[in-house]
Coordinates of C-alpha atoms in Angstrom, one line a residue:
Chain A
M16 CA -24.7 87.8 -4.8
K17 CA -25.4 84.5 -6.5
I18 CA -25.7 81.2 -4.7
S19 CA -23.2 78.5 -5.8
K20 CA -24.7 75.5 -7.8
E21 CA -23.5 73.0 -5.1
L22 CA -25.5 74.8 -2.4
M23 CA -28.6 75.0 -4.7
K24 CA -28.4 71.3 -5.6
G25 CA -28.7 70.0 -2.1
S26 CA -31.7 72.1 -1.2
T27 CA -34.0 72.2 -4.3
V28 CA -36.0 69.1 -3.3
I29 CA -36.7 70.4 0.2
L30 CA -37.7 73.8 -1.3
I31 CA -40.0 72.2 -3.9
L32 CA -41.7 69.9 -1.4
T33 CA -42.2 72.8 1.0
L34 CA -43.9 75.0 -1.6
L35 CA -46.0 72.1 -2.8
D36 CA -47.0 71.4 0.8
R37 CA -48.6 74.8 0.9
K38 CA -50.4 74.7 -2.5
E39 CA -50.8 72.5 -5.6
M40 CA -48.8 74.1 -8.4
Y41 CA -47.7 73.7 -12.0
G42 CA -44.1 74.0 -13.0
Y43 CA -44.0 77.6 -14.1
E44 CA -45.9 78.7 -11.1
L45 CA -43.4 76.8 -8.9
T46 CA -40.4 78.5 -10.4
K47 CA -42.0 82.0 -9.9
E48 CA -42.9 81.1 -6.4
L49 CA -39.4 79.9 -5.7
E50 CA -38.0 83.2 -7.1
T51 CA -40.3 85.5 -5.1
K52 CA -40.1 83.6 -1.8
S53 CA -36.4 83.6 -1.9
G54 CA -36.2 87.3 -2.8
G55 CA -34.8 86.5 -6.2
L56 CA -31.9 84.6 -4.7
F57 CA -32.9 81.2 -6.2
V58 CA -32.9 81.5 -9.9
L59 CA -32.5 78.1 -11.5
K60 CA -32.5 77.2 -15.2
E61 CA -36.2 76.5 -15.2
G62 CA -36.1 73.4 -17.4
T63 CA -34.0 71.6 -14.7
L64 CA -37.0 71.7 -12.5
Y65 CA -38.9 69.1 -14.5
P66 CA -36.5 66.2 -14.1
I67 CA -36.7 66.8 -10.4
L68 CA -40.5 67.0 -10.4
H69 CA -40.7 63.8 -12.5
S70 CA -38.4 61.9 -10.3
L71 CA -40.3 63.0 -7.2
E72 CA -43.4 61.8 -9.0
S73 CA -41.8 58.4 -9.8
D74 CA -40.8 58.1 -6.1
Q75 CA -44.4 58.9 -5.2
M76 CA -43.4 62.0 -3.2
V77 CA -45.8 64.0 -5.3
E78 CA -48.6 63.1 -7.7
A79 CA -49.5 64.9 -10.8
Y80 CA -52.7 65.5 -12.8
W81 CA -53.6 67.5 -15.9
D82 CA -55.9 70.5 -15.6
E83 CA -57.3 71.5 -19.0
Q84 CA -59.8 74.1 -17.9
G85 CA -57.7 77.2 -18.8
T86 CA -56.3 78.4 -22.1
R87 CA -53.5 75.8 -22.0
P88 CA -53.3 72.4 -20.3
R89 CA -51.3 72.5 -17.1
K90 CA -49.7 69.7 -15.3
Y91 CA -50.3 70.2 -11.6
Y92 CA -48.2 68.6 -8.8
R93 CA -49.6 67.8 -5.4
I94 CA -47.6 66.5 -2.4
T95 CA -48.4 63.0 -1.1
D96 CA -48.4 61.7 2.4
K97 CA -45.1 60.0 1.6
G98 CA -43.8 63.3 0.4
R99 CA -44.9 65.0 3.5
S100 CA -43.0 62.6 5.8
Q101 CA -40.0 62.9 3.6
L102 CA -40.2 66.7 3.9
E103 CA -40.3 66.4 7.7
N104 CA -37.2 64.3 7.6
K105 CA -35.4 66.7 5.3
K106 CA -36.4 69.6 7.4
R107 CA -35.0 68.0 10.5
E108 CA -31.8 67.2 8.7
W109 CA -31.6 70.7 7.4
S110 CA -32.0 72.4 10.8
L111 CA -29.4 70.1 12.3
F112 CA -27.0 70.9 9.5
S113 CA -27.6 74.6 9.4
G114 CA -27.5 74.8 13.1
A115 CA -24.1 73.1 13.1
V116 CA -22.8 75.3 10.4
N117 CA -24.0 78.4 12.1
R118 CA -22.4 77.3 15.4
V119 CA -19.0 76.8 13.7
L120 CA -19.3 80.1 11.8
G121 CA -20.3 81.8 15.1
E122 CA -17.1 80.6 16.8
G123 CA -15.2 82.7 14.2
G124 CA -16.0 85.8 16.1
T125 CA -18.6 87.7 14.2
P126 CA -21.3 88.4 16.8
Chain B
M24 CA -53.5 84.3 -31.8
T25 CA -50.2 84.9 -30.1
D26 CA -50.6 81.6 -28.2
A27 CA -50.4 79.5 -31.4
R28 CA -47.7 81.7 -32.8
I29 CA -45.5 80.9 -29.9
R30 CA -46.5 77.3 -29.6
E31 CA -45.8 76.5 -33.2
H32 CA -42.7 78.6 -33.6
K33 CA -39.8 76.7 -35.2
A34 CA -37.4 77.5 -32.4
I35 CA -39.8 76.1 -29.8
Q36 CA -40.4 72.9 -31.8
R37 CA -36.7 72.4 -32.3
Y38 CA -36.1 72.9 -28.6
L39 CA -38.7 70.3 -27.7
D40 CA -37.3 67.9 -30.3
E41 CA -33.8 68.2 -28.8
V42 CA -35.2 67.4 -25.3
C43 CA -37.2 64.4 -26.5
E44 CA -34.3 63.1 -28.6
Q45 CA -32.7 62.2 -25.3
V46 CA -35.7 60.5 -23.8
R47 CA -36.0 56.9 -25.0
A48 CA -39.4 56.2 -23.6
K49 CA -41.4 57.5 -26.6
E50 CA -44.7 57.1 -24.7
M51 CA -43.6 60.1 -22.5
H52 CA -42.8 62.5 -25.4
E53 CA -46.2 64.0 -25.8
E54 CA -46.6 64.7 -22.1
I55 CA -43.1 66.2 -21.8
R56 CA -43.7 68.4 -24.9
L57 CA -47.0 69.6 -23.6
E58 CA -45.6 70.4 -20.2
L59 CA -42.5 72.2 -21.5
T60 CA -44.5 74.1 -24.1
G61 CA -46.8 75.5 -21.4
H62 CA -43.8 76.7 -19.5
L63 CA -42.1 78.2 -22.6
E64 CA -45.3 80.0 -23.5
E65 CA -45.7 81.5 -20.1
L66 CA -42.1 82.7 -20.1
A67 CA -42.6 84.3 -23.6
Y68 CA -45.8 85.9 -22.4
E69 CA -44.1 87.3 -19.3
K70 CA -41.5 88.9 -21.5
L71 CA -44.0 90.3 -24.0
E72 CA -46.0 91.7 -21.1
L73 CA -43.0 93.4 -19.7
A74 CA -42.2 94.9 -23.1
G75 CA -45.9 95.7 -23.5
E76 CA -45.9 98.0 -20.5
D77 CA -43.9 100.5 -22.5
D78 CA -45.9 100.9 -25.6
D79 CA -49.2 99.6 -24.1
S80 CA -49.9 97.5 -27.2
L81 CA -50.5 94.1 -25.7
G82 CA -54.1 92.9 -25.5
K83 CA -55.3 95.3 -28.1
S84 CA -53.2 94.5 -31.2
S85 CA -51.0 91.5 -31.7
P86 CA -47.4 92.0 -30.8
N87 CA -45.1 92.4 -33.8
D88 CA -42.9 89.5 -35.0
E89 CA -39.8 91.0 -33.7
A90 CA -41.1 91.2 -30.1
V91 CA -42.3 87.6 -30.4
E92 CA -38.9 86.4 -31.7
E93 CA -37.2 88.1 -28.8
A94 CA -39.6 86.8 -26.2
I95 CA -39.1 83.2 -27.5
G96 CA -35.4 83.6 -27.5
H97 CA -35.6 84.8 -23.9
A98 CA -37.9 81.9 -22.9
I99 CA -35.5 79.3 -24.4
T100 CA -32.4 80.8 -22.6
Q101 CA -34.3 80.9 -19.4
M102 CA -35.3 77.2 -19.8
G103 CA -31.7 75.9 -20.1
N104 CA -29.8 73.4 -22.2
P105 CA -32.3 71.0 -23.9
Q106 CA -29.8 68.1 -23.9
T107 CA -29.1 68.3 -20.2
I108 CA -32.9 68.4 -19.4
G109 CA -33.5 65.6 -21.9
K110 CA -30.8 63.4 -20.3
R111 CA -32.1 63.9 -16.9
L112 CA -35.7 63.2 -17.9
H113 CA -34.4 60.1 -19.6
R114 CA -32.9 58.9 -16.4
V115 CA -36.3 59.2 -14.7
H116 CA -38.4 57.6 -17.4
K117 CA -36.1 54.9 -18.7
P118 CA -37.1 51.2 -18.4
K119 CA -36.4 49.7 -15.0
T120 CA -35.6 46.1 -14.1
D121 CA -36.6 44.7 -10.8
W122 CA -33.4 42.7 -10.2
S123 CA -34.4 41.7 -6.7
L124 CA -37.6 39.9 -7.8
L125 CA -35.7 38.3 -10.6
T126 CA -33.0 37.2 -8.2
L127 CA -35.5 35.7 -5.8
A128 CA -37.2 33.8 -8.5
A129 CA -33.9 32.6 -9.8
L130 CA -33.0 31.3 -6.4
L131 CA -36.3 29.4 -6.2
I132 CA -35.8 27.9 -9.6
G133 CA -32.2 27.0 -8.6
I134 CA -33.5 25.2 -5.6
G135 CA -36.0 23.4 -7.8
L136 CA -33.2 22.2 -10.1
M137 CA -31.2 21.0 -7.2
A138 CA -34.2 19.0 -5.9
M139 CA -34.6 17.4 -9.3
Y140 CA -31.0 16.5 -9.5
A141 CA -31.0 15.1 -5.9
L142 CA -34.1 13.0 -6.6
Q143 CA -32.7 11.6 -9.8
E144 CA -29.2 10.9 -8.6
L145 CA -29.0 10.8 -4.8
A146 CA -32.3 9.7 -3.4
D147 CA -33.0 6.4 -1.8
P148 CA -33.2 3.8 -4.7
D149 CA -36.7 2.7 -3.5
N150 CA -38.0 6.2 -4.1
A151 CA -35.7 7.6 -6.6
V152 CA -37.3 8.5 -9.9
S153 CA -34.2 7.6 -12.0
W154 CA -36.5 6.2 -14.7
F155 CA -37.9 9.6 -15.3
P156 CA -35.7 12.5 -16.8
L157 CA -36.8 14.9 -14.1
L158 CA -33.7 17.2 -14.3
S159 CA -33.5 17.4 -18.1
N160 CA -37.2 18.0 -18.4
K161 CA -37.2 20.7 -15.8
L162 CA -34.2 22.3 -17.4
R163 CA -36.1 22.3 -20.7
F164 CA -39.1 23.9 -19.1
V165 CA -36.9 26.5 -17.5
A166 CA -35.3 27.3 -20.8
I167 CA -38.7 27.6 -22.5
G168 CA -40.0 29.6 -19.5
A169 CA -37.0 31.9 -19.7
A170 CA -37.6 32.6 -23.4
L171 CA -41.3 33.3 -22.7
L172 CA -40.3 35.5 -19.8
L173 CA -38.0 37.6 -22.0
V174 CA -40.7 38.0 -24.7
L175 CA -43.3 39.1 -22.1
Y176 CA -40.8 41.3 -20.4
F177 CA -40.3 43.3 -23.5
A178 CA -43.8 43.2 -24.8
D179 CA -46.4 45.7 -23.7
Y180 CA -48.4 44.2 -20.9
R181 CA -51.2 46.6 -21.6
K182 CA -52.2 44.5 -24.6
L183 CA -53.6 41.9 -22.1
K184 CA -56.3 44.4 -21.2
T185 CA -57.7 44.4 -24.7
L186 CA -57.1 40.6 -25.0
R187 CA -59.1 39.9 -21.8
W188 CA -62.0 38.1 -23.5
P189 CA -59.8 35.8 -25.7
I190 CA -57.8 35.0 -22.5
Y191 CA -61.0 34.2 -20.7
A192 CA -62.1 31.9 -23.6
V193 CA -58.8 30.1 -23.5
A194 CA -59.1 29.4 -19.8
A195 CA -62.7 28.0 -20.2
G196 CA -61.7 26.1 -23.4
L197 CA -58.8 24.3 -21.6
F198 CA -61.3 22.7 -19.2
I199 CA -63.3 21.3 -22.1
L200 CA -60.1 20.0 -23.7
A201 CA -59.2 18.2 -20.5
R202 CA -62.5 16.3 -20.8
I203 CA -62.1 15.0 -24.3
G204 CA -59.7 12.2 -25.2
P205 CA -57.1 11.5 -26.3
I206 CA -55.7 14.9 -25.3
G207 CA -57.4 15.1 -21.9
I208 CA -56.7 12.3 -19.4
Q209 CA -58.2 11.5 -16.1
M210 CA -55.6 11.3 -13.3
N211 CA -56.4 10.4 -9.7
G212 CA -60.1 10.9 -10.4
A213 CA -59.7 14.4 -11.8
Y214 CA -60.0 15.7 -15.3
S215 CA -57.3 18.2 -15.0
W216 CA -54.6 17.2 -17.4
I217 CA -54.0 17.8 -21.1
I218 CA -51.2 15.8 -22.5
I219 CA -49.7 16.8 -25.8
G220 CA -46.5 15.1 -27.1
G221 CA -45.8 13.6 -23.7
I222 CA -45.8 17.0 -22.0
G223 CA -48.5 17.6 -19.4
L224 CA -50.4 20.7 -18.7
D225 CA -52.4 20.9 -15.5
V226 CA -55.4 22.9 -16.5
S227 CA -56.8 23.7 -13.1
A228 CA -53.4 25.0 -12.0
I229 CA -53.1 27.3 -15.0
A230 CA -56.7 28.6 -15.2
P231 CA -56.5 30.9 -12.2
Y232 CA -53.8 33.0 -13.9
L233 CA -55.8 33.3 -17.1
F234 CA -59.2 34.0 -15.4
L235 CA -57.6 36.6 -13.1
I236 CA -55.7 38.3 -15.9
A237 CA -59.1 38.6 -17.6
Y238 CA -60.7 39.9 -14.4
A239 CA -57.9 42.5 -14.0
G240 CA -58.7 43.7 -17.5
Y241 CA -62.4 43.7 -16.8
L242 CA -62.0 45.7 -13.6
A243 CA -59.6 48.2 -15.2
S244 CA -61.9 48.9 -18.1
E245 CA -65.0 49.1 -15.8
K246 CA -67.1 52.2 -16.3
P247 CA -68.5 54.1 -13.3
A248 CA -71.3 52.0 -11.6
S249 CA -74.7 52.8 -13.1
A250 CA -77.0 54.8 -10.9
S251 CA -80.1 52.8 -11.3
M252 CA -80.7 49.7 -9.1
V253 CA -81.5 47.6 -12.2
G254 CA -78.4 48.7 -14.0
K255 CA -76.3 47.9 -10.9
L256 CA -77.8 44.5 -10.5
R257 CA -77.2 43.7 -14.2
E258 CA -73.5 44.7 -13.8
Y259 CA -73.0 42.8 -10.6
G260 CA -74.8 39.8 -12.1
K261 CA -72.5 39.8 -15.1
E262 CA -69.4 40.0 -12.9
L263 CA -70.7 37.3 -10.5
G264 CA -71.5 35.0 -13.4
L265 CA -68.3 35.5 -15.4
F266 CA -65.7 35.7 -12.7
Y267 CA -67.1 33.7 -9.8
A268 CA -69.9 31.3 -10.8
M269 CA -68.5 30.2 -14.2
P270 CA -64.9 29.5 -13.0
A271 CA -66.3 27.9 -9.8
F272 CA -68.4 25.5 -11.9
L273 CA -65.4 24.6 -14.1
Y274 CA -63.1 24.0 -11.1
L275 CA -65.7 21.8 -9.4
L276 CA -66.2 19.9 -12.7
V277 CA -62.5 18.8 -12.5
P278 CA -62.8 18.7 -9.5
S279 CA -60.1 20.9 -8.0
L280 CA -61.1 22.7 -4.8
V281 CA -57.7 24.1 -4.3
S282 CA -57.7 25.9 -7.7
L283 CA -61.1 27.2 -6.7
A284 CA -59.6 28.5 -3.5
V285 CA -56.6 30.1 -5.3
H286 CA -59.0 31.7 -7.8
F287 CA -61.3 32.9 -5.0
V288 CA -58.5 34.5 -3.0
G289 CA -57.1 36.2 -6.1
A290 CA -60.5 37.5 -7.2
S291 CA -61.3 38.8 -3.7
V292 CA -58.0 40.6 -3.4
L293 CA -58.6 42.2 -6.8
L294 CA -62.1 43.3 -5.7
L295 CA -60.8 44.7 -2.4
T296 CA -58.5 47.1 -4.3
R297 CA -61.6 48.8 -5.8
K298 CA -63.5 51.6 -4.2
Q299 CA -66.4 50.0 -2.3
G300 CA -65.1 46.7 -3.4
W301 CA -65.8 45.0 -0.1
K302 CA -69.5 45.6 -0.6
R303 CA -69.5 43.8 -3.8
L304 CA -67.3 41.0 -2.3
L305 CA -69.8 40.6 0.5
F306 CA -72.6 40.3 -2.0
Y307 CA -70.8 37.8 -4.1
C308 CA -69.7 35.8 -1.1
T309 CA -73.2 35.5 0.3
F310 CA -74.4 34.3 -3.1
F311 CA -71.5 32.1 -3.7
F312 CA -71.5 30.2 -0.4
S313 CA -75.3 29.8 -0.3
A314 CA -75.1 28.3 -3.8
L315 CA -72.2 26.1 -2.7
A316 CA -74.2 24.9 0.3
F317 CA -77.2 24.3 -1.9
V318 CA -75.1 22.2 -4.3
I319 CA -73.6 20.2 -1.4
F320 CA -77.0 19.5 0.2
A321 CA -78.8 18.9 -3.0
A322 CA -76.2 16.5 -4.2
R323 CA -75.8 14.8 -0.9
G324 CA -76.2 11.1 -1.2
F325 CA -75.2 11.2 -4.9
T326 CA -71.8 12.8 -5.2
L327 CA -70.5 12.8 -1.6
N328 CA -71.0 9.1 -1.2
G329 CA -69.1 8.5 -4.4
A330 CA -66.4 10.9 -3.3
R331 CA -66.0 9.2 0.0
G332 CA -63.3 6.9 -1.4
S333 CA -61.5 9.7 -3.2
I334 CA -58.1 10.9 -2.2
M335 CA -59.3 14.4 -1.8
Y336 CA -62.0 13.5 0.7
Q337 CA -59.6 11.3 2.7
R338 CA -57.1 14.1 2.8
W339 CA -59.5 16.8 4.0
L340 CA -61.0 14.5 6.5
N341 CA -57.6 13.5 7.8
Y342 CA -56.6 17.1 7.9
L343 CA -59.5 17.9 10.2
H344 CA -58.7 14.9 12.4
L345 CA -55.1 16.0 12.7
L346 CA -56.2 19.6 13.4
V347 CA -58.3 18.6 16.4
G348 CA -55.5 16.4 17.6
D349 CA -57.2 13.1 17.0
K350 CA -54.6 10.4 17.9
S351 CA -56.2 7.8 15.6
A352 CA -55.7 10.0 12.5
E353 CA -53.2 8.9 10.0
P354 CA -50.0 10.9 10.4
L355 CA -49.2 13.2 7.5
P356 CA -46.1 11.7 5.8
S357 CA -44.7 15.1 4.9
R358 CA -45.1 16.4 8.4
E359 CA -43.5 13.3 9.9
F360 CA -40.5 13.5 7.5
I361 CA -40.0 17.2 8.3
R362 CA -40.5 16.7 12.0
S363 CA -37.8 14.1 12.3
A364 CA -35.4 16.0 10.1
G365 CA -33.9 18.3 12.8
L366 CA -32.0 21.4 12.1
W367 CA -29.7 19.9 9.5
G368 CA -31.8 17.3 7.9
H369 CA -31.7 13.6 6.9
G370 CA -29.5 14.2 3.9
F371 CA -30.6 13.6 0.3
G372 CA -30.0 9.9 0.3
S373 CA -32.3 9.0 3.2
R374 CA -35.4 6.8 3.1
L375 CA -38.5 8.6 2.0
E376 CA -41.2 6.9 4.1
G377 CA -44.5 7.2 2.3
L378 CA -43.5 10.4 0.6
I379 CA -45.3 10.1 -2.7
Y380 CA -44.6 12.5 -5.5
P381 CA -41.4 13.9 -3.9
Y382 CA -40.9 16.0 -7.0
G383 CA -44.4 17.5 -7.0
E384 CA -46.8 18.0 -4.1
N385 CA -44.2 16.7 -1.6
V386 CA -41.2 18.6 -2.9
V387 CA -41.2 21.0 0.1
A388 CA -41.2 18.0 2.5
Y389 CA -38.4 16.3 0.5
L390 CA -36.2 19.4 0.5
V391 CA -36.9 20.5 4.1
G392 CA -36.6 16.9 5.4
S393 CA -33.4 16.3 3.5
L394 CA -31.7 19.7 4.3
G395 CA -33.3 20.4 7.6
W396 CA -35.3 23.1 9.4
A397 CA -32.6 25.7 8.8
F398 CA -33.2 25.3 5.1
G399 CA -36.9 25.4 5.7
I400 CA -36.6 28.8 7.5
G401 CA -34.5 30.1 4.6
L402 CA -37.1 28.9 2.1
A403 CA -39.9 30.6 4.0
A404 CA -37.9 33.8 4.1
L405 CA -37.4 33.6 0.4
V406 CA -41.1 33.2 -0.2
A407 CA -41.9 36.1 2.1
A408 CA -39.4 38.3 0.3
F409 CA -40.9 37.3 -3.1
V410 CA -44.4 38.1 -2.0
F411 CA -43.3 41.4 -0.4
R412 CA -41.4 42.4 -3.6
S413 CA -44.3 41.8 -5.9
V414 CA -46.7 43.8 -3.7
R415 CA -44.2 46.6 -4.0
I416 CA -44.4 46.5 -7.7
A417 CA -48.1 46.9 -7.5
N418 CA -47.8 49.8 -5.2
Q419 CA -45.2 51.6 -7.4
S420 CA -47.3 51.3 -10.6
K421 CA -49.3 54.3 -11.6
D422 CA -51.2 52.5 -14.3
P423 CA -54.4 51.1 -12.8
F424 CA -54.3 48.0 -15.0
A425 CA -50.7 47.3 -14.1
R426 CA -51.6 47.4 -10.4
L427 CA -54.5 45.0 -11.0
L428 CA -52.5 42.7 -13.2
V429 CA -49.6 42.5 -10.7
I430 CA -52.0 41.9 -7.8
A431 CA -53.8 39.2 -9.7
L432 CA -50.6 37.3 -10.7
S433 CA -48.8 37.7 -7.4
S434 CA -51.8 36.6 -5.4
V435 CA -52.0 33.4 -7.4
L436 CA -48.2 32.8 -6.9
A437 CA -48.4 33.9 -3.2
V438 CA -51.3 31.6 -2.3
K439 CA -49.5 28.7 -4.0
L440 CA -46.2 29.4 -2.4
V441 CA -47.6 29.9 1.1
W442 CA -50.0 27.0 0.8
T443 CA -47.4 24.5 -0.3
L444 CA -45.2 25.5 2.6
L445 CA -48.0 25.3 5.2
M446 CA -49.6 22.1 4.0
S447 CA -46.3 20.3 4.3
V448 CA -46.3 20.9 8.0
G449 CA -50.0 20.2 8.3
L450 CA -51.2 23.7 8.9
L451 CA -53.4 23.7 5.8
P452 CA -55.0 20.7 4.1
F453 CA -52.6 18.7 2.0
V454 CA -53.5 19.0 -1.7
S455 CA -52.1 18.0 -5.0
M456 CA -50.2 21.2 -5.7
A457 CA -46.5 21.6 -6.5
M458 CA -44.6 24.6 -5.1
P459 CA -44.3 27.3 -7.8
F460 CA -40.8 27.5 -9.4
I461 CA -39.5 24.6 -7.4
G462 CA -41.8 21.6 -7.9
Y463 CA -42.1 19.5 -11.0
S464 CA -45.6 19.6 -12.5
G465 CA -45.5 19.5 -16.3
L466 CA -45.6 22.9 -18.0
Q467 CA -46.3 24.7 -14.7
T468 CA -42.8 26.1 -14.4
V469 CA -43.2 27.6 -17.9
I470 CA -46.4 29.3 -16.9
E471 CA -45.0 30.6 -13.6
M472 CA -42.0 32.1 -15.4
A473 CA -44.4 33.7 -17.9
A474 CA -46.3 35.2 -14.9
L475 CA -42.9 36.5 -13.6
G476 CA -42.2 38.0 -17.0
L477 CA -45.5 40.0 -16.8
L478 CA -44.6 41.2 -13.3
L479 CA -41.3 42.4 -14.5
S480 CA -42.9 43.9 -17.6
A481 CA -45.2 46.0 -15.4
F482 CA -42.3 47.2 -13.3
R483 CA -40.2 47.9 -16.4
R484 CA -42.8 50.5 -17.6
K485 CA -43.7 52.0 -14.3
D486 CA -42.2 55.3 -15.1
S487 CA -43.1 55.5 -18.8
I488 CA -46.9 55.5 -18.6
P489 CA -48.2 58.9 -19.3
L490 CA -50.8 60.5 -17.0
P491 CA -54.4 60.2 -18.2
R492 CA -55.8 63.5 -19.6
S493 CA -59.5 64.5 -19.6
E494 CA -59.5 64.6 -23.4
G495 CA -58.1 61.1 -23.5
I496 CA -60.8 59.8 -21.2
E497 CA -63.6 61.4 -23.2
Q498 CA -62.2 59.8 -26.3
A499 CA -61.9 56.4 -24.7
A500 CA -65.4 56.4 -23.2
P501 CA -67.7 55.8 -26.2
Q502 CA -66.4 52.4 -27.1
R503 CA -69.6 51.0 -28.4

C-alpha cells in the first residue's frame, strides 16, 4: 500500500530531522535511509528532498558542508541546536496528534 | 570512466539545465548542479550494480552504452520533475527583503520629517528656524539617501570586502580635507566639517562607518593566525595601528571623543565575534588606554588648560556633576524640557528654554518634550526594535563578511540611536550628535540611509551565497 501525498507532506521534515539527528548525511544517503527505515513505505521523488533540505538550511535548522575526500564531492547536512529543539517540538506535536487519531480510531471498535 | 560518462551525459546536463532555469539566483547554480549530479550518479550506479549482478561484468569491464542509457533514464525518473524541483529551490534561494527593518527606518525618517516641519512652521518664534529650509533640505537628503539605498540594495555588498583599503583611505582623507580651507571649516572648536556647495558633511560622524566597513573586510579576509610569536605580534601590531591607533589619532585631532567612542564600541563588537577575539581586545585595550593616559598626562598643562573653556569640557564636567547629584550643577536643558513635559507633552508651539540646535543634538528633547513621555516610550521601543532586527540579519547570514559588515554598521547606528536617547535625559554625557534618521545634520541622513541599504543588501542575499568548498579556499589562499 502506498501512503498518500498529503500524509507524506506533513511528516517529511520531522523524518529528515530525526535521521540527521542520528548521523550527518548527504542527500542520496538520506533518501536511502528513509526508504530502509520505513520498510520501503516512504518513497519520495528524490529530487524533492533538496528544496526541503535547502530551506531547512536557510532556516538554520541544519548546516551544510562539502566533503571532497571521496570520488565525488558530497554536500553533507548536519542538524543544529535550533534544529534539535524544533525536532523536539515536532515530536511532541506528532505524538499528541497520532495519539488523538489512534484514540478516535480505537473507538471505532477494532480492538 | 563510467563516472564521467554519466556526469557528462546529455540527458543529465539537460535535466540540470531545466532545474537551474527556474532558479533565478545564478550564484547557486553551480552548487545545485554539483549536488544533484552526485545524486543522479549514485542512482545510476545503483541501477548498474543491480544489473551487474546478473552478468557479473561491473568493475571488470565498462558497462555497455545501453546499460548506461537505461541507468540514466532510471535515475532521472527517480529524481522527479525538474521544473517542480527548480521552482521549489527558487523559492528558497530567491532574494529576500527585510520589510520590517525597512518599515522601522521609514518610521524613524517620518518622525524626523515631522520634527523638521514642526520646527519650521509651529515652533515658538524665538526658537523657530524658519530662516533655514530644514524640511526641504531634509526631504532632499532623504531623496538622495533613498536613491543611494536602492543602488546599494541591488549592488553586491561583497565588493566592499575587496574595496576595504580604498574605503579606509577615503575615511582618513576626509579628516585631512576637514583641516584645509576653504572646504574644511572649524565649527565650535572642532575641525569636523567639510562644506561643499552649501551642504555640510560631518567627517567625524561618517568616519566610523567607513573605518568599520574596512575593518569588517580586514577581519573577513584574515588568514589563520601565524604560529610564531613574532608573526603574531606583527599581525596584532598592524591591526592595532590601522584600526585602533590611527582612527583614534584622527578622531582626537578633530577632536571628537564621541566618534572615537562609537568607533571603539563597533570595533570591539567586531573583534568579539572572532574566535579568541576577547584576548586580542584585552591586548588592544591595555595598549590603547595606557597610551591615552600617557597622552593626557604628558599633555597636561598644555591642552587641557586650553580645553577648559571648550563646550566639550564643560559638558562632560557638568555631566559628572549632575551624575553625582551636585545641586550647583547647571541643569541640562534637554532633561528639564523632557521632565516638565508630562505624559502628553508641551505641544509643538511651546517655548524652548535654552534648547539649542533643536533640529540636531536636541531633536530628541524637542520631540519628547513636545509630544510627551508616551511618545518617548514609543521612540525607545522603535529604536530597540531596529537594533534587534539588525542583529537578526547578522545572525541569519551565512557569509562571514556579511555578518561582520552588518555587525559593524548596526553597531554604529545602535550606539548613536541609544546614546542620543540616553543623553537627552542625562544618563550619558550630552554630546554634539544628532539622532540617526531623525535629526538634521548635513549629509548624515544620506549616509545613514546608505548604511541601511547595505544592511538590506546583506539580508537580500542571505540565501544565495554558495557554501565554501575546499577547492575554492585553496584557490583563494595564495593571493600574493
